[in-house]
mmCIF file of C-alpha atoms in Angstrom:
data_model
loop_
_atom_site.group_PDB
_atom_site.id
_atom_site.type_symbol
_atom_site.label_atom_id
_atom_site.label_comp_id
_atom_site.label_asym_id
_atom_site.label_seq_id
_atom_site.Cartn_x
_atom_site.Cartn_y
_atom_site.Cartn_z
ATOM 1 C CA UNK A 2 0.000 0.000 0.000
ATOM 2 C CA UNK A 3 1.462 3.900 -1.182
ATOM 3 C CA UNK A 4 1.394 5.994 2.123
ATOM 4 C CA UNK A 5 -0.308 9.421 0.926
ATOM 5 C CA UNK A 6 1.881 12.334 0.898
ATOM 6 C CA UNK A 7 0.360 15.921 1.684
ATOM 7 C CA UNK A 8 1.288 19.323 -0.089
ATOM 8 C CA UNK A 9 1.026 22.934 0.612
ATOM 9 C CA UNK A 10 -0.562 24.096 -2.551
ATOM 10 C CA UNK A 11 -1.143 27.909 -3.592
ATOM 11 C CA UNK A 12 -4.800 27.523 -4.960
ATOM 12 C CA UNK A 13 -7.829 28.611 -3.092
ATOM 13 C CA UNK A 14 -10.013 28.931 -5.757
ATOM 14 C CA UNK A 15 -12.791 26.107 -5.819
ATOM 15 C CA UNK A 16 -13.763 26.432 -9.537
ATOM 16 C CA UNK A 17 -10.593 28.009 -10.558
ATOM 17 C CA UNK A 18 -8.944 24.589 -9.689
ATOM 18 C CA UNK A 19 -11.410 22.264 -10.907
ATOM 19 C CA UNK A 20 -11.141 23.747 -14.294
ATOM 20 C CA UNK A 21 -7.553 23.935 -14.280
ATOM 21 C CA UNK A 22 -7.748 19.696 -13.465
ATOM 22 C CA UNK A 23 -10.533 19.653 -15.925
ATOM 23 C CA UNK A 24 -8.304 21.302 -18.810
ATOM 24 C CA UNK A 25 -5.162 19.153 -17.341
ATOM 25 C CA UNK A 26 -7.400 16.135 -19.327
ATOM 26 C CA UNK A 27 -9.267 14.905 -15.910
ATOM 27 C CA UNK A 28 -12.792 15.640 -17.143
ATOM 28 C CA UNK A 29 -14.319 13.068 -14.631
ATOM 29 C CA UNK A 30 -12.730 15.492 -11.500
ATOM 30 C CA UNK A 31 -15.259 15.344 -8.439
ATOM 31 C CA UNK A 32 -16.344 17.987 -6.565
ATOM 32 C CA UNK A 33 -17.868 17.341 -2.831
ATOM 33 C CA UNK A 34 -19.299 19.693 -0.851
ATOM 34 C CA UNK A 35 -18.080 17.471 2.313
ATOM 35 C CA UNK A 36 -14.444 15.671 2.161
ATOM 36 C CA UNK A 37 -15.046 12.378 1.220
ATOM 37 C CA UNK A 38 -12.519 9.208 1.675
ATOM 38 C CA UNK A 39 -10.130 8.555 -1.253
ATOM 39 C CA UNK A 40 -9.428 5.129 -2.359
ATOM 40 C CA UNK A 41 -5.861 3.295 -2.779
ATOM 41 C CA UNK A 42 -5.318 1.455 -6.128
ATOM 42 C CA UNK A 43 -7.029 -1.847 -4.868
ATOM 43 C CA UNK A 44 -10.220 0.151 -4.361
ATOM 44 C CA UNK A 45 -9.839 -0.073 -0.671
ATOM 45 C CA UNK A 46 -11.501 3.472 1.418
ATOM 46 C CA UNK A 47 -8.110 4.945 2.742
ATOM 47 C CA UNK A 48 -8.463 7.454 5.785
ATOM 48 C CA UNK A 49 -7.576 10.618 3.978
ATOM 49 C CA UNK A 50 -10.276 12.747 2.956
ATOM 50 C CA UNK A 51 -11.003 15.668 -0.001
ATOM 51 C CA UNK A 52 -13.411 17.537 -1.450
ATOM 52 C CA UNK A 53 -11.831 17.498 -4.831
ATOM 53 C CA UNK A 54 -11.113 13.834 -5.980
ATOM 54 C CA UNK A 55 -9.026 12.721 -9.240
ATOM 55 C CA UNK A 56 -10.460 8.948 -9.238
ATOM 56 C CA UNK A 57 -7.217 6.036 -9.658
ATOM 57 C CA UNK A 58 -9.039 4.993 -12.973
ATOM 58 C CA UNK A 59 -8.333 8.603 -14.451
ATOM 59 C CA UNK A 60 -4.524 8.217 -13.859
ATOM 60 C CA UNK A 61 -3.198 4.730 -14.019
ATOM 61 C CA UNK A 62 -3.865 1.566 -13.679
ATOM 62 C CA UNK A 63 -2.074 1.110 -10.376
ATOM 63 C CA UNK A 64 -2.773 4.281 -9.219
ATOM 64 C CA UNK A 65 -4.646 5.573 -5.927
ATOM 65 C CA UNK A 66 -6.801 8.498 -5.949
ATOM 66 C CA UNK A 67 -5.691 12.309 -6.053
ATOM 67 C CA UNK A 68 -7.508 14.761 -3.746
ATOM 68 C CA UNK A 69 -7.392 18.203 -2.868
ATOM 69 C CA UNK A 70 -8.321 19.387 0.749
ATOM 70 C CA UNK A 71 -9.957 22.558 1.773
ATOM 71 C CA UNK A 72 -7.474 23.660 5.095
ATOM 72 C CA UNK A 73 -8.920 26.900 7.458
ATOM 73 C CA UNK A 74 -6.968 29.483 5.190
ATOM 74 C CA UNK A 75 -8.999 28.736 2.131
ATOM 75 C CA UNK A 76 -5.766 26.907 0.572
ATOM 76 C CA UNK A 77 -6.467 23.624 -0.949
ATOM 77 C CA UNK A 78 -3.433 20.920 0.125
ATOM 78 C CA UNK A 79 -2.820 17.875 -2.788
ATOM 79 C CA UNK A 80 -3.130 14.691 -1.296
ATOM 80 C CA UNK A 81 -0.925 12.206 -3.754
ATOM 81 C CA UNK A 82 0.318 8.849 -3.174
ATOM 82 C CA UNK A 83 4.123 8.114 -2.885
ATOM 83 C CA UNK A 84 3.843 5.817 -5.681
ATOM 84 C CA UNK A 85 1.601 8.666 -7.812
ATOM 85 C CA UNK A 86 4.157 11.238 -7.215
ATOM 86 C CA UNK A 87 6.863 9.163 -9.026
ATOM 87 C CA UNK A 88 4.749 8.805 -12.118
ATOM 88 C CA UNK A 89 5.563 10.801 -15.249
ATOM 89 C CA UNK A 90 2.265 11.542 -16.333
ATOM 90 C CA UNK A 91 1.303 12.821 -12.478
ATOM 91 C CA UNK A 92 4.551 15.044 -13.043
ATOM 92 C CA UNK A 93 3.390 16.396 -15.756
ATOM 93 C CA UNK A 94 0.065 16.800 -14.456
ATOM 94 C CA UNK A 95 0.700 18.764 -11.753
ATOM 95 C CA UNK A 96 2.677 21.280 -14.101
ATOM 96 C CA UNK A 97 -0.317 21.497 -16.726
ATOM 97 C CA UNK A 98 -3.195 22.187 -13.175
ATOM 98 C CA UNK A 99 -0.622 25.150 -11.577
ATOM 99 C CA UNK A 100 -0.293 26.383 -15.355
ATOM 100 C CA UNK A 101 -4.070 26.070 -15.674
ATOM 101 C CA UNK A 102 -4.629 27.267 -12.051
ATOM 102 C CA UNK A 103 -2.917 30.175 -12.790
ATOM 103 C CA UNK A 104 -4.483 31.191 -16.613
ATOM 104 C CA UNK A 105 -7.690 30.499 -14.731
ATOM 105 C CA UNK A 106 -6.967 33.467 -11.946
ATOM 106 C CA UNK A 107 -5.714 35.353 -14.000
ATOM 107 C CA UNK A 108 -8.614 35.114 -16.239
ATOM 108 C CA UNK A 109 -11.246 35.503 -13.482
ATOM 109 C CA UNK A 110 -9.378 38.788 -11.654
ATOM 110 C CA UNK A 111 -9.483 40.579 -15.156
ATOM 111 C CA UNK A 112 -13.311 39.990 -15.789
ATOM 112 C CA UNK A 113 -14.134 40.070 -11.998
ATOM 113 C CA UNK A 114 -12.242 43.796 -12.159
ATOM 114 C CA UNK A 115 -13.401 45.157 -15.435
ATOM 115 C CA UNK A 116 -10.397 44.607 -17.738
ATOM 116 C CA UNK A 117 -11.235 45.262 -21.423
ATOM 117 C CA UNK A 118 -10.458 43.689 -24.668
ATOM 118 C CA UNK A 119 -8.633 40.478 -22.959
ATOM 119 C CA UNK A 120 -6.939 38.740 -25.024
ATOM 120 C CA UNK A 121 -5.304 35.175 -23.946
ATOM 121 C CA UNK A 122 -1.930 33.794 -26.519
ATOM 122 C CA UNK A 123 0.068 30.678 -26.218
ATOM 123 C CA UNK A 124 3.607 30.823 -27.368
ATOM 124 C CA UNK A 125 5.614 28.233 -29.211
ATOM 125 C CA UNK A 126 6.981 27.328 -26.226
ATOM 126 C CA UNK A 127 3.633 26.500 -23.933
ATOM 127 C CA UNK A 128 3.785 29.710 -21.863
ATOM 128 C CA UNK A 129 0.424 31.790 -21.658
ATOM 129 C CA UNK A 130 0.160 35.520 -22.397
ATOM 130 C CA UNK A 131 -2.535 37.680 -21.516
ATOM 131 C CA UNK A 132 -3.069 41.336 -22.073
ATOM 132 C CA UNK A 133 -6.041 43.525 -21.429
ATOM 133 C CA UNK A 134 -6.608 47.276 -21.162
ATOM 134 C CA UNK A 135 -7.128 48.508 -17.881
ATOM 135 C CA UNK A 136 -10.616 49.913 -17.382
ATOM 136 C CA UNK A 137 -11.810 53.605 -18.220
ATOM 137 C CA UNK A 138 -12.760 54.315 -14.770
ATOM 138 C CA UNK A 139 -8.858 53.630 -13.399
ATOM 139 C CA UNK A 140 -7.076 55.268 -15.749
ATOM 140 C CA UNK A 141 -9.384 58.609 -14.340
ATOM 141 C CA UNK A 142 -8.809 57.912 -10.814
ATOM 142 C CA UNK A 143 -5.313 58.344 -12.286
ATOM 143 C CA UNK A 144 -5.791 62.048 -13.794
ATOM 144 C CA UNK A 145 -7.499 63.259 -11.122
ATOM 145 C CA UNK A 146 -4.746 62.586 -8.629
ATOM 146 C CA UNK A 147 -2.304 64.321 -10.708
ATOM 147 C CA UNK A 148 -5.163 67.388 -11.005
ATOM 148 C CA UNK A 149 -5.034 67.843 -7.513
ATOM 149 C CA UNK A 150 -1.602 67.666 -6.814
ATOM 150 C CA UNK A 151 -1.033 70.422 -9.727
ATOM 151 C CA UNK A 152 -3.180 72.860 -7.796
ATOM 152 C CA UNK A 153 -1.222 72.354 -4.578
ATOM 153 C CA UNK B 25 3.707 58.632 -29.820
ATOM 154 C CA UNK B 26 3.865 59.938 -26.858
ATOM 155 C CA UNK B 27 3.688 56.599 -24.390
ATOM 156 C CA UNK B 28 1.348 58.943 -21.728
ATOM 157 C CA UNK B 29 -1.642 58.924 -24.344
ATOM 158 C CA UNK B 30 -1.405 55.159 -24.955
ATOM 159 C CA UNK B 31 -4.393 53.676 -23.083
ATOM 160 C CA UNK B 32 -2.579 52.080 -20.142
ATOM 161 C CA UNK B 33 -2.931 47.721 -20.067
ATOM 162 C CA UNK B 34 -1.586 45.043 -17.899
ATOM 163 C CA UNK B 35 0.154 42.241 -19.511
ATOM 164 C CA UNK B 36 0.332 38.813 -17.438
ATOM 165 C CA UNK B 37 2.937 35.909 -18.443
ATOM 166 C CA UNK B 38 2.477 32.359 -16.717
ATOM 167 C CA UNK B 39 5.431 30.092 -17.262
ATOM 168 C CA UNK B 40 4.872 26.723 -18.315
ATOM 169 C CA UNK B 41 6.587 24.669 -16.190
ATOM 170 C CA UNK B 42 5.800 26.358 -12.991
ATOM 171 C CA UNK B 43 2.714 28.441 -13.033
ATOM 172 C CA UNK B 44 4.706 31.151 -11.897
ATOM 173 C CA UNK B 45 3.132 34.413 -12.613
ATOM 174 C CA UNK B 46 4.695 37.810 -13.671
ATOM 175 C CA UNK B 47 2.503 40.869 -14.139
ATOM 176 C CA UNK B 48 3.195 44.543 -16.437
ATOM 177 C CA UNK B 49 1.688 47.628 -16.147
ATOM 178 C CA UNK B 50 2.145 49.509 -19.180
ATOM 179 C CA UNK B 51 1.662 52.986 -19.714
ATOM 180 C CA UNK B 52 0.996 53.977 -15.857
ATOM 181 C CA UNK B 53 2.376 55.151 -12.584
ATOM 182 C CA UNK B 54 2.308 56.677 -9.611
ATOM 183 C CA UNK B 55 -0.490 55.900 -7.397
ATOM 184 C CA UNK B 56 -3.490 54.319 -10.023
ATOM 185 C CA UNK B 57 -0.882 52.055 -11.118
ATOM 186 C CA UNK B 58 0.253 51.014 -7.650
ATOM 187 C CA UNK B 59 -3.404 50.399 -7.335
ATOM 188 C CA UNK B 60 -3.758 47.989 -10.632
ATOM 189 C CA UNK B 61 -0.909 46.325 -9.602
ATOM 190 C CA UNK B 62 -3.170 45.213 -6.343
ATOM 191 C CA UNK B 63 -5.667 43.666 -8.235
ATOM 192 C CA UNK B 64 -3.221 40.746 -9.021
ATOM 193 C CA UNK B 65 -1.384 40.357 -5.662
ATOM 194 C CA UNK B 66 -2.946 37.249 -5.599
ATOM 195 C CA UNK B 67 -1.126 36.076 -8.716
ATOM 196 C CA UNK B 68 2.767 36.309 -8.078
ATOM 197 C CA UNK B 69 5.302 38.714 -9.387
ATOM 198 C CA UNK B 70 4.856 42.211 -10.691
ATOM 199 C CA UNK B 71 5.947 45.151 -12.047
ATOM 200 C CA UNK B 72 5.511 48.572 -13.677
ATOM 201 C CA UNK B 73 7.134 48.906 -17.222
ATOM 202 C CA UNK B 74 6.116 52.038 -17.808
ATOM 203 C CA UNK B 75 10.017 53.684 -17.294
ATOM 204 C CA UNK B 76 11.407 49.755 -17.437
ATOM 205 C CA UNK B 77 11.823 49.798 -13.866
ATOM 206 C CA UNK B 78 10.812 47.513 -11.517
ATOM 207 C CA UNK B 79 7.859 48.406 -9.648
ATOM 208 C CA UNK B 80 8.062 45.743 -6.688
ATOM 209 C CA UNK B 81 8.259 42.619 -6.564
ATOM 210 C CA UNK B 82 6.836 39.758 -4.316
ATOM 211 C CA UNK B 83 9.005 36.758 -3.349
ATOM 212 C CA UNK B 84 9.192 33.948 -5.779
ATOM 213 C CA UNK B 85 7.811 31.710 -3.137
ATOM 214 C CA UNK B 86 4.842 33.535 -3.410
ATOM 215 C CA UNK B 87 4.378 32.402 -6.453
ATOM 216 C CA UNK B 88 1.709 28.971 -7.336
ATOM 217 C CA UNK B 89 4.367 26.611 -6.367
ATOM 218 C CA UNK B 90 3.747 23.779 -4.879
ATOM 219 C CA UNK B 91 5.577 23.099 -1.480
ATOM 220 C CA UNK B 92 6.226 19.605 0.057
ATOM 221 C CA UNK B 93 5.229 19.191 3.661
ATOM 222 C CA UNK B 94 6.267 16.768 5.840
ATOM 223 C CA UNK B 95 3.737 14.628 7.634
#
């Protein structure tokens, strides 16, 4: 049996995250309002517990379930098996979901704050580039700072 | 063209390896920018290019790494 190893993760966004598995290929993700138990790779109900479950099947044969647990600060901790964590394809995972994570925040913070014409661009070498124009209403907050340190 | 008149945007870069975020403000300083750069404290690194300069900078640890804990 793979002992479960925890990690410190930055993500704290709920649907941020579970698109960012989503787009890492793991369409089946769960989402649980409660923790629920994870399973190890002979389908047996291991103690540790998440609200956000990558099921074995979705990752290997001889894999165990992935989780991510909700801790007090709002940060979500990964829950991966010893054996998991060697795999290649988990590797590679985990870089895709903090890419993902991250395109997601990003994405969500411009629309949440008003950011115009956004505009998302992969380069040839995988890393994202977003631009947007920063909203009408800012860029006069701006001016009329300067205006009133001109009279003064 | 004068760089003032351009309409001021922010420009976010997320590595692909890491997730590690950097953040430009273009065409703005001085206080509005200081408060765009607040909307993404969230998301790592950032900076002002509107002289080049950095604007500040938040530890690369701060960044959405992903830290081992011992348990």
């Amino acid at each position: 049996m793979s002992k479960y190893e925890c990690y410190e993760t930055m993500f704290s966004d709920r649907d941020c995250l579970v698109n960012a598995i989503r787009a890492a290929g793991y369409t089946q993700v769960e989402v649980h309002e409660e923790p629920v138990h994870l399973r190890g790779y002979m389908n047996d109900k291991r103690p540790e517990k998440a609200e956000i479950v990558i099921r074995k099947e979705d990752i290997s044969r001889a894999s165990n379930d992935v989780g991510f647990r909700r801790r007090e600060d709002g940060t979500y901790e990964a829950i991966v098996s010893e054996y998991d964590k060697r795999l290649s394809r988990w590797v590679e995972s985990e870089k895709k979901i903090r890419k993902e994570y991250a395109r997601e925040a990003a994405l969500k913070t411009l629309k949440d704050k008003g950011y115009e014409n956004i505009q998302v661009e992969q380069t040839k070498d995988g890393k994202y580039r977003i631009t947007a124009k920063v909203p009408p209403h800012r860029i006069q907050a701006k001016k009329q700072t300067v205006g009133m340190g001109v009279k003064k | 063209m004068n760089q003032k008149n351009l309409r001021p945007e922010v420009v976010i870069e997320i590595d692909e390896n890491t997730g590690d975020v950097s953040v430009d403000i273009l065409n703005m300083e001085g206080q509005a920018c200081s408060e765009v750069a607040d909307d993404f404290l969230a998301l790592g690194r950032r900076k002002s290019s509107y002289k080049k300069k950095e604007y500040y900078a938040s530890p690369a640890s701060q960044a959405a790494t992903i830290q081992q804990k011992n348990r």
